[in-house]
Amino acid sequence: MSPKKIRKERIVVKVGTSTITNENGGLDIHQIDLLCRALSSIENLGYDLVLVSSGAIAVGAGKMRLAQKPKDLRLKQAAASVGQCELMHLYDKLFGEYGRLVGQILLDNDDVENPVRRENLQNTFDALLENHIIPIVNENDSVSHVEIESDQKLFSDNDMLSAIVAVFTGACKLIILSDIDGLYDKNPANNKDAKLISRVEKISDDIYALAEGSGSNRGTGGMITKLQAAELATSRGVDVLIINGKNMDNLYDIIDKKHVGTLFVAKE
């Protein structure tokens, strides 16, 4: 995958399941509204924005009144179908309240690996962004079992998907909204003296050793997947920030060049 020329005004934002859902798996509408408001304000400043949104399976499971996140493949795909519908309905409505149009892009491996489909995908992204439409991207879980449970999947989860999208679209920044403030020198859930690491120049084995498991039972990834995504994106010239998505003011601070979360510095 060859990256496009880096565009200083293009930003990819990835929002995780734990950021946009509550403990019961239902949509946190207030939080999504704050996200849509912040991204609309940032786009109004002249930035191109791409949103990579998780949450379809969790939201679908909640709407289907399933007792827990489904484990059976058929149920996962059904939940993804129901949940993606719900997510896009809400994004369309809330972004519309702030005068913004959105478009849906669902991806699987072939969209990036097949040359013809990759070119079509590139044209779609370009057409949407040139017309000031915010692409909302997710994996095509409802039809591709590979993206849900195969060890051979390209994206591994939406953290890696967001890195691939950032490189693919020539973004200057990838902002990953998480349920934690950034990368710590030890697990803050178990260590009160844990310190936030504000800047990482190189993602080494020592950095990977600091990461532990998934932060939420509603999401699929944890700090490890975010580091893997950051390693890919920074190697292709994209700065990556991991910030706490529960405080959407963090997005405004990044645009104002204030320091927030953990910055993984892009390689030149």
PDB file of C-alpha atoms in Angstrom:
ATOM      1  CA  MET A   1       0.000   0.000   0.000  1.00  0.00           C
ATOM      2  CA  SER A   2       1.619   3.224  -1.152  1.00  0.00           C
ATOM      3  CA  PRO A   3       0.728   6.317   0.876  1.00  0.00           C
ATOM      4  CA  LYS A   4      -0.603   9.398  -0.842  1.00  0.00           C
ATOM      5  CA  LYS A   5       1.280  12.647  -0.511  1.00  0.00           C
ATOM      6  CA  ILE A   6       0.834  13.856   3.074  1.00  0.00           C
ATOM      7  CA  ARG A   7      -1.754  16.625   3.332  1.00  0.00           C
ATOM      8  CA  LYS A   8      -1.241  18.983   6.268  1.00  0.00           C
ATOM      9  CA  GLU A   9      -4.956  19.673   6.614  1.00  0.00           C
ATOM     10  CA  ARG A  10      -6.200  16.056   6.535  1.00  0.00           C
ATOM     11  CA  ILE A  11      -6.937  14.220   9.808  1.00  0.00           C
ATOM     12  CA  VAL A  12      -8.281  10.730  10.525  1.00  0.00           C
ATOM     13  CA  VAL A  13     -10.111  10.267  13.831  1.00  0.00           C
ATOM     14  CA  LYS A  14     -10.792   6.790  15.188  1.00  0.00           C
ATOM     15  CA  VAL A  15     -13.433   6.335  17.861  1.00  0.00           C
ATOM     16  CA  GLY A  16     -13.637   3.088  19.816  1.00  0.00           C
ATOM     17  CA  THR A  17     -16.666   1.178  21.010  1.00  0.00           C
ATOM     18  CA  SER A  18     -16.070   2.080  24.651  1.00  0.00           C
ATOM     19  CA  THR A  19     -16.152   5.799  23.813  1.00  0.00           C
ATOM     20  CA  ILE A  20     -19.545   5.836  22.098  1.00  0.00           C
ATOM     21  CA  THR A  21     -21.424   3.215  24.143  1.00  0.00           C
ATOM     22  CA  ASN A  22     -22.445   2.948  27.777  1.00  0.00           C
ATOM     23  CA  GLU A  23     -21.818   0.044  30.130  1.00  0.00           C
ATOM     24  CA  ASN A  24     -24.998  -1.680  28.908  1.00  0.00           C
ATOM     25  CA  GLY A  25     -23.788  -1.624  25.302  1.00  0.00           C
ATOM     26  CA  GLY A  26     -26.271   1.034  24.222  1.00  0.00           C
ATOM     27  CA  LEU A  27     -25.287   4.156  22.336  1.00  0.00           C
ATOM     28  CA  ASP A  28     -24.077   7.095  24.422  1.00  0.00           C
ATOM     29  CA  ILE A  29     -25.951   9.692  22.394  1.00  0.00           C
ATOM     30  CA  HIS A  30     -24.604  12.657  24.357  1.00  0.00           C
ATOM     31  CA  GLN A  31     -21.029  11.541  23.749  1.00  0.00           C
ATOM     32  CA  ILE A  32     -21.644  11.001  20.032  1.00  0.00           C
ATOM     33  CA  ASP A  33     -23.228  14.447  19.809  1.00  0.00           C
ATOM     34  CA  LEU A  34     -20.118  16.004  21.364  1.00  0.00           C
ATOM     35  CA  LEU A  35     -17.961  14.095  18.879  1.00  0.00           C
ATOM     36  CA  CYS A  36     -20.021  15.269  15.901  1.00  0.00           C
ATOM     37  CA  ARG A  37     -19.997  18.851  17.157  1.00  0.00           C
ATOM     38  CA  ALA A  38     -16.209  18.859  17.634  1.00  0.00           C
ATOM     39  CA  LEU A  39     -15.472  17.298  14.245  1.00  0.00           C
ATOM     40  CA  SER A  40     -17.895  19.675  12.515  1.00  0.00           C
ATOM     41  CA  SER A  41     -16.166  22.658  14.134  1.00  0.00           C
ATOM     42  CA  ILE A  42     -12.749  21.368  13.115  1.00  0.00           C
ATOM     43  CA  GLU A  43     -13.866  20.729   9.541  1.00  0.00           C
ATOM     44  CA  ASN A  44     -15.232  24.275   9.465  1.00  0.00           C
ATOM     45  CA  LEU A  45     -11.667  25.498  10.065  1.00  0.00           C
ATOM     46  CA  GLY A  46     -10.621  23.999   6.735  1.00  0.00           C
ATOM     47  CA  TYR A  47      -9.525  20.498   7.671  1.00  0.00           C
ATOM     48  CA  ASP A  48     -10.449  17.355   5.757  1.00  0.00           C
ATOM     49  CA  LEU A  49     -11.790  14.781   8.214  1.00  0.00           C
ATOM     50  CA  VAL A  50     -12.266  11.023   8.046  1.00  0.00           C
ATOM     51  CA  LEU A  51     -13.987   9.232  10.920  1.00  0.00           C
ATOM     52  CA  VAL A  52     -13.257   5.557  11.583  1.00  0.00           C
ATOM     53  CA  SER A  53     -15.976   4.334  13.921  1.00  0.00           C
ATOM     54  CA  SER A  54     -16.185   1.083  15.834  1.00  0.00           C
ATOM     55  CA  GLY A  55     -19.260  -0.031  17.716  1.00  0.00           C
ATOM     56  CA  ALA A  56     -21.512  -1.774  15.177  1.00  0.00           C
ATOM     57  CA  ILE A  57     -21.520  -5.221  16.815  1.00  0.00           C
ATOM     58  CA  ALA A  58     -21.885  -3.858  20.348  1.00  0.00           C
ATOM     59  CA  VAL A  59     -24.694  -1.492  19.347  1.00  0.00           C
ATOM     60  CA  GLY A  60     -26.445  -4.183  17.320  1.00  0.00           C
ATOM     61  CA  ALA A  61     -26.245  -6.649  20.207  1.00  0.00           C
ATOM     62  CA  GLY A  62     -27.822  -4.059  22.489  1.00  0.00           C
ATOM     63  CA  LYS A  63     -30.616  -3.273  20.052  1.00  0.00           C
ATOM     64  CA  MET A  64     -31.274  -6.984  19.532  1.00  0.00           C
ATOM     65  CA  ARG A  65     -31.541  -7.307  23.330  1.00  0.00           C
ATOM     66  CA  LEU A  66     -28.850  -9.970  23.476  1.00  0.00           C
ATOM     67  CA  ALA A  67     -27.688 -10.742  26.993  1.00  0.00           C
ATOM     68  CA  GLN A  68     -24.026 -10.393  26.010  1.00  0.00           C
ATOM     69  CA  LYS A  69     -21.800  -9.640  23.049  1.00  0.00           C
ATOM     70  CA  PRO A  70     -22.415 -12.527  20.589  1.00  0.00           C
ATOM     71  CA  LYS A  71     -19.778 -15.216  20.101  1.00  0.00           C
ATOM     72  CA  ASP A  72     -21.451 -17.124  17.269  1.00  0.00           C
ATOM     73  CA  LEU A  73     -20.355 -15.860  13.828  1.00  0.00           C
ATOM     74  CA  ARG A  74     -23.884 -15.610  12.419  1.00  0.00           C
ATOM     75  CA  LEU A  75     -25.042 -13.571  15.392  1.00  0.00           C
ATOM     76  CA  LYS A  76     -21.985 -11.336  15.159  1.00  0.00           C
ATOM     77  CA  GLN A  77     -22.744 -10.607  11.528  1.00  0.00           C
ATOM     78  CA  ALA A  78     -26.418 -10.000  12.279  1.00  0.00           C
ATOM     79  CA  ALA A  79     -25.495  -7.656  15.124  1.00  0.00           C
ATOM     80  CA  ALA A  80     -23.038  -5.830  12.865  1.00  0.00           C
ATOM     81  CA  SER A  81     -25.769  -5.310  10.271  1.00  0.00           C
ATOM     82  CA  VAL A  82     -28.284  -3.977  12.802  1.00  0.00           C
ATOM     83  CA  GLY A  83     -25.709  -1.883  14.639  1.00  0.00           C
ATOM     84  CA  GLN A  84     -24.182  -0.296  11.549  1.00  0.00           C
ATOM     85  CA  CYS A  85     -27.628   0.859  10.483  1.00  0.00           C
ATOM     86  CA  GLU A  86     -28.201   2.431  13.882  1.00  0.00           C
ATOM     87  CA  LEU A  87     -24.783   4.068  13.972  1.00  0.00           C
ATOM     88  CA  MET A  88     -25.080   5.650  10.529  1.00  0.00           C
ATOM     89  CA  HIS A  89     -28.613   6.871  11.230  1.00  0.00           C
ATOM     90  CA  LEU A  90     -27.357   8.675  14.314  1.00  0.00           C
ATOM     91  CA  TYR A  91     -24.208  10.051  12.689  1.00  0.00           C
ATOM     92  CA  ASP A  92     -26.234  11.328   9.742  1.00  0.00           C
ATOM     93  CA  LYS A  93     -28.725  13.026  12.024  1.00  0.00           C
ATOM     94  CA  LEU A  94     -26.227  14.594  14.428  1.00  0.00           C
ATOM     95  CA  PHE A  95     -23.703  15.734  11.828  1.00  0.00           C
ATOM     96  CA  GLY A  96     -26.664  17.144   9.901  1.00  0.00           C
ATOM     97  CA  GLU A  97     -27.565  19.262  12.922  1.00  0.00           C
ATOM     98  CA  TYR A  98     -24.179  20.960  12.497  1.00  0.00           C
ATOM     99  CA  GLY A  99     -24.538  21.392   8.744  1.00  0.00           C
ATOM    100  CA  ARG A 100     -22.320  18.500   7.721  1.00  0.00           C
ATOM    101  CA  LEU A 101     -22.878  15.683   5.226  1.00  0.00           C
ATOM    102  CA  VAL A 102     -21.524  12.181   5.819  1.00  0.00           C
ATOM    103  CA  GLY A 103     -20.931   9.142   3.632  1.00  0.00           C
ATOM    104  CA  GLN A 104     -20.508   5.507   4.633  1.00  0.00           C
ATOM    105  CA  ILE A 105     -17.539   3.386   3.562  1.00  0.00           C
ATOM    106  CA  LEU A 106     -17.412  -0.279   4.629  1.00  0.00           C
ATOM    107  CA  LEU A 107     -14.102  -2.002   3.928  1.00  0.00           C
ATOM    108  CA  ASP A 108     -12.690  -5.488   3.715  1.00  0.00           C
ATOM    109  CA  ASN A 109      -9.273  -6.849   2.728  1.00  0.00           C
ATOM    110  CA  ASP A 110      -9.924  -6.866  -1.014  1.00  0.00           C
ATOM    111  CA  ASP A 111     -10.756  -3.162  -1.076  1.00  0.00           C
ATOM    112  CA  VAL A 112      -7.159  -2.359  -0.160  1.00  0.00           C
ATOM    113  CA  GLU A 113      -5.288  -5.295  -1.687  1.00  0.00           C
ATOM    114  CA  ASN A 114      -7.036  -5.556  -5.092  1.00  0.00           C
ATOM    115  CA  PRO A 115      -5.619  -2.864  -7.445  1.00  0.00           C
ATOM    116  CA  VAL A 116      -8.911  -2.098  -9.216  1.00  0.00           C
ATOM    117  CA  ARG A 117     -10.947  -1.910  -6.007  1.00  0.00           C
ATOM    118  CA  ARG A 118      -8.191   0.122  -4.345  1.00  0.00           C
ATOM    119  CA  GLU A 119      -8.327   2.694  -7.135  1.00  0.00           C
ATOM    120  CA  ASN A 120     -12.122   2.876  -6.878  1.00  0.00           C
ATOM    121  CA  LEU A 121     -11.832   3.308  -3.123  1.00  0.00           C
ATOM    122  CA  GLN A 122      -9.288   6.086  -3.563  1.00  0.00           C
ATOM    123  CA  ASN A 123     -11.602   7.868  -5.990  1.00  0.00           C
ATOM    124  CA  THR A 124     -14.488   7.580  -3.532  1.00  0.00           C
ATOM    125  CA  PHE A 125     -12.483   9.073  -0.663  1.00  0.00           C
ATOM    126  CA  ASP A 126     -11.239  11.900  -2.892  1.00  0.00           C
ATOM    127  CA  ALA A 127     -14.722  12.699  -4.212  1.00  0.00           C
ATOM    128  CA  LEU A 128     -16.228  12.777  -0.719  1.00  0.00           C
ATOM    129  CA  LEU A 129     -13.494  14.964   0.771  1.00  0.00           C
ATOM    130  CA  GLU A 130     -13.396  17.334  -2.207  1.00  0.00           C
ATOM    131  CA  ASN A 131     -17.112  17.937  -1.644  1.00  0.00           C
ATOM    132  CA  HIS A 132     -16.681  18.505   2.098  1.00  0.00           C
ATOM    133  CA  ILE A 133     -18.392  15.234   3.013  1.00  0.00           C
ATOM    134  CA  ILE A 134     -17.059  13.347   6.043  1.00  0.00           C
ATOM    135  CA  PRO A 135     -16.412   9.663   5.227  1.00  0.00           C
ATOM    136  CA  ILE A 136     -17.403   7.357   8.087  1.00  0.00           C
ATOM    137  CA  VAL A 137     -15.434   4.126   7.823  1.00  0.00           C
ATOM    138  CA  ASN A 138     -15.896   0.706   9.415  1.00  0.00           C
ATOM    139  CA  GLU A 139     -15.014  -2.873   8.588  1.00  0.00           C
ATOM    140  CA  ASN A 140     -17.630  -4.719   6.558  1.00  0.00           C
ATOM    141  CA  ASP A 141     -18.366  -7.160   9.380  1.00  0.00           C
ATOM    142  CA  SER A 142     -21.870  -8.091   8.242  1.00  0.00           C
ATOM    143  CA  VAL A 143     -20.612  -9.946   5.163  1.00  0.00           C
ATOM    144  CA  SER A 144     -16.920 -10.646   5.796  1.00  0.00           C
ATOM    145  CA  HIS A 145     -16.234 -13.240   8.470  1.00  0.00           C
ATOM    146  CA  VAL A 146     -12.512 -12.720   7.860  1.00  0.00           C
ATOM    147  CA  GLU A 147     -12.691  -9.303   9.470  1.00  0.00           C
ATOM    148  CA  ILE A 148     -14.376 -10.648  12.603  1.00  0.00           C
ATOM    149  CA  GLU A 149     -12.405 -13.692  13.620  1.00  0.00           C
ATOM    150  CA  SER A 150      -9.598 -14.711  11.264  1.00  0.00           C
ATOM    151  CA  ASP A 151      -5.946 -14.535  12.277  1.00  0.00           C
ATOM    152  CA  GLN A 152      -5.144 -13.641   8.657  1.00  0.00           C
ATOM    153  CA  LYS A 153      -7.220 -10.479   8.462  1.00  0.00           C
ATOM    154  CA  LEU A 154      -5.478  -7.364   7.200  1.00  0.00           C
ATOM    155  CA  PHE A 155      -6.916  -4.855   9.631  1.00  0.00           C
ATOM    156  CA  SER A 156      -6.848  -6.962  12.871  1.00  0.00           C
ATOM    157  CA  ASP A 157      -9.257  -4.393  14.334  1.00  0.00           C
ATOM    158  CA  ASN A 158     -10.307  -0.784  13.825  1.00  0.00           C
ATOM    159  CA  ASP A 159      -7.115   0.620  15.348  1.00  0.00           C
ATOM    160  CA  MET A 160      -5.140  -0.914  12.494  1.00  0.00           C
ATOM    161  CA  LEU A 161      -7.907  -0.020  10.040  1.00  0.00           C
ATOM    162  CA  SER A 162      -7.607   3.631  11.062  1.00  0.00           C
ATOM    163  CA  ALA A 163      -3.834   3.544  10.491  1.00  0.00           C
ATOM    164  CA  ILE A 164      -4.312   2.045   7.035  1.00  0.00           C
ATOM    165  CA  VAL A 165      -6.947   4.665   6.205  1.00  0.00           C
ATOM    166  CA  ALA A 166      -4.663   7.459   7.455  1.00  0.00           C
ATOM    167  CA  VAL A 167      -1.828   6.278   5.201  1.00  0.00           C
ATOM    168  CA  PHE A 168      -4.168   5.570   2.297  1.00  0.00           C
ATOM    169  CA  THR A 169      -5.729   9.039   2.379  1.00  0.00           C
ATOM    170  CA  GLY A 170      -2.468  10.913   2.971  1.00  0.00           C
ATOM    171  CA  ALA A 171      -3.483  12.247   6.381  1.00  0.00           C
ATOM    172  CA  CYS A 172      -1.038  14.251   8.471  1.00  0.00           C
ATOM    173  CA  LYS A 173      -2.504  13.025  11.770  1.00  0.00           C
ATOM    174  CA  LEU A 174      -4.299  10.010  13.160  1.00  0.00           C
ATOM    175  CA  ILE A 175      -6.136  10.672  16.416  1.00  0.00           C
ATOM    176  CA  ILE A 176      -7.222   7.564  18.308  1.00  0.00           C
ATOM    177  CA  LEU A 177      -9.937   8.222  20.890  1.00  0.00           C
ATOM    178  CA  SER A 178      -9.622   5.731  23.728  1.00  0.00           C
ATOM    179  CA  ASP A 179     -10.935   5.163  27.256  1.00  0.00           C
ATOM    180  CA  ILE A 180      -7.534   6.108  28.685  1.00  0.00           C
ATOM    181  CA  ASP A 181      -5.502   9.340  28.554  1.00  0.00           C
ATOM    182  CA  GLY A 182      -2.675   7.777  26.552  1.00  0.00           C
ATOM    183  CA  LEU A 183       0.270   5.446  27.095  1.00  0.00           C
ATOM    184  CA  TYR A 184       1.458   5.125  30.701  1.00  0.00           C
ATOM    185  CA  ASP A 185       4.709   3.800  32.102  1.00  0.00           C
ATOM    186  CA  LYS A 186       2.622   1.191  33.953  1.00  0.00           C
ATOM    187  CA  ASN A 187      -1.034   0.164  34.117  1.00  0.00           C
ATOM    188  CA  PRO A 188      -2.869   3.125  35.751  1.00  0.00           C
ATOM    189  CA  ALA A 189      -5.756   0.857  36.767  1.00  0.00           C
ATOM    190  CA  ASN A 190      -3.458  -0.997  39.153  1.00  0.00           C
ATOM    191  CA  ASN A 191      -0.807   1.621  39.909  1.00  0.00           C
ATOM    192  CA  LYS A 192      -1.719   5.019  41.332  1.00  0.00           C
ATOM    193  CA  ASP A 193       1.772   6.339  40.632  1.00  0.00           C
ATOM    194  CA  ALA A 194       1.563   5.564  36.900  1.00  0.00           C
ATOM    195  CA  LYS A 195       2.804   8.438  34.743  1.00  0.00           C
ATOM    196  CA  LEU A 196       1.550   9.426  31.303  1.00  0.00           C
ATOM    197  CA  ILE A 197       4.170   9.266  28.558  1.00  0.00           C
ATOM    198  CA  SER A 198       3.648  12.436  26.540  1.00  0.00           C
ATOM    199  CA  ARG A 199       5.890  11.723  23.554  1.00  0.00           C
ATOM    200  CA  VAL A 200       7.250   8.593  21.899  1.00  0.00           C
ATOM    201  CA  GLU A 201       9.929   8.967  19.230  1.00  0.00           C
ATOM    202  CA  LYS A 202      10.281   5.265  18.473  1.00  0.00           C
ATOM    203  CA  ILE A 203       7.976   2.311  19.177  1.00  0.00           C
ATOM    204  CA  SER A 204      10.454  -0.217  20.515  1.00  0.00           C
ATOM    205  CA  ASP A 205      10.073  -3.510  22.353  1.00  0.00           C
ATOM    206  CA  ASP A 206      10.314  -1.550  25.608  1.00  0.00           C
ATOM    207  CA  ILE A 207       7.287   0.519  24.570  1.00  0.00           C
ATOM    208  CA  TYR A 208       5.313  -2.606  23.663  1.00  0.00           C
ATOM    209  CA  ALA A 209       6.180  -4.057  27.064  1.00  0.00           C
ATOM    210  CA  LEU A 210       4.235  -1.217  28.704  1.00  0.00           C
ATOM    211  CA  ALA A 211       0.956  -2.213  27.030  1.00  0.00           C
ATOM    212  CA  GLU A 212      -1.584  -4.480  28.651  1.00  0.00           C
ATOM    213  CA  GLY A 213      -4.865  -5.999  27.374  1.00  0.00           C
ATOM    214  CA  SER A 214      -8.162  -4.482  26.383  1.00  0.00           C
ATOM    215  CA  GLY A 215      -9.452  -1.553  28.383  1.00  0.00           C
ATOM    216  CA  SER A 216     -13.132  -2.418  28.020  1.00  0.00           C
ATOM    217  CA  ASN A 217     -15.266  -5.513  27.660  1.00  0.00           C
ATOM    218  CA  ARG A 218     -17.189  -3.744  24.875  1.00  0.00           C
ATOM    219  CA  GLY A 219     -14.215  -3.193  22.574  1.00  0.00           C
ATOM    220  CA  THR A 220     -11.941  -5.571  20.704  1.00  0.00           C
ATOM    221  CA  GLY A 221      -8.587  -3.870  21.090  1.00  0.00           C
ATOM    222  CA  GLY A 222      -6.318  -2.546  23.790  1.00  0.00           C
ATOM    223  CA  MET A 223      -3.080  -0.601  23.959  1.00  0.00           C
ATOM    224  CA  ILE A 224      -1.201  -3.285  22.018  1.00  0.00           C
ATOM    225  CA  THR A 225      -3.367  -2.794  18.924  1.00  0.00           C
ATOM    226  CA  LYS A 226      -3.009   0.973  19.228  1.00  0.00           C
ATOM    227  CA  LEU A 227       0.764   0.670  19.337  1.00  0.00           C
ATOM    228  CA  GLN A 228       0.697  -1.583  16.281  1.00  0.00           C
ATOM    229  CA  ALA A 229      -1.436   0.976  14.466  1.00  0.00           C
ATOM    230  CA  ALA A 230       0.850   3.801  15.567  1.00  0.00           C
ATOM    231  CA  GLU A 231       3.927   1.889  14.385  1.00  0.00           C
ATOM    232  CA  LEU A 232       2.437   1.450  10.908  1.00  0.00           C
ATOM    233  CA  ALA A 233       1.209   5.040  10.581  1.00  0.00           C
ATOM    234  CA  THR A 234       4.354   6.721  11.914  1.00  0.00           C
ATOM    235  CA  SER A 235       6.525   4.608   9.599  1.00  0.00           C
ATOM    236  CA  ARG A 236       4.616   6.175   6.680  1.00  0.00           C
ATOM    237  CA  GLY A 237       4.907   9.769   7.892  1.00  0.00           C
ATOM    238  CA  VAL A 238       1.690  10.136   9.906  1.00  0.00           C
ATOM    239  CA  ASP A 239       1.733  11.541  13.462  1.00  0.00           C
ATOM    240  CA  VAL A 240      -0.435   9.498  15.838  1.00  0.00           C
ATOM    241  CA  LEU A 241      -2.074  10.703  19.039  1.00  0.00           C
ATOM    242  CA  ILE A 242      -3.825   8.529  21.613  1.00  0.00           C
ATOM    243  CA  ILE A 243      -6.160  10.635  23.745  1.00  0.00           C
ATOM    244  CA  ASN A 244      -9.090  10.157  26.105  1.00  0.00           C
ATOM    245  CA  GLY A 245     -12.288  10.189  24.072  1.00  0.00           C
ATOM    246  CA  LYS A 246     -14.500  10.892  27.047  1.00  0.00           C
ATOM    247  CA  ASN A 247     -13.319  14.503  26.934  1.00  0.00           C
ATOM    248  CA  MET A 248     -14.020  15.806  23.443  1.00  0.00           C
ATOM    249  CA  ASP A 249     -12.354  19.127  24.303  1.00  0.00           C
ATOM    250  CA  ASN A 250      -9.122  17.218  23.706  1.00  0.00           C
ATOM    251  CA  LEU A 251      -9.839  17.430  19.975  1.00  0.00           C
ATOM    252  CA  TYR A 252     -10.008  21.220  20.087  1.00  0.00           C
ATOM    253  CA  ASP A 253      -6.772  21.302  22.107  1.00  0.00           C
ATOM    254  CA  ILE A 254      -4.953  19.297  19.442  1.00  0.00           C
ATOM    255  CA  ILE A 255      -6.042  21.739  16.742  1.00  0.00           C
ATOM    256  CA  ASP A 256      -4.873  24.594  19.003  1.00  0.00           C
ATOM    257  CA  LYS A 257      -1.475  22.817  19.208  1.00  0.00           C
ATOM    258  CA  LYS A 258      -1.804  22.150  22.924  1.00  0.00           C
ATOM    259  CA  HIS A 259      -0.282  18.956  24.240  1.00  0.00           C
ATOM    260  CA  VAL A 260      -2.799  16.175  24.895  1.00  0.00           C
ATOM    261  CA  GLY A 261      -2.384  12.438  25.474  1.00  0.00           C
ATOM    262  CA  THR A 262       0.531  10.580  23.923  1.00  0.00           C
ATOM    263  CA  LEU A 263       2.087  11.711  20.656  1.00  0.00           C
ATOM    264  CA  PHE A 264       3.844   9.117  18.501  1.00  0.00           C
ATOM    265  CA  VAL A 265       6.126  11.089  16.216  1.00  0.00           C
ATOM    266  CA  ALA A 266       6.084  10.346  12.496  1.00  0.00           C
ATOM    267  CA  LYS A 267       9.290   9.308  10.780  1.00  0.00           C
ATOM    268  CA  GLU A 268      10.399  11.673   8.049  1.00  0.00           C
TER     269      GLU A 268
END
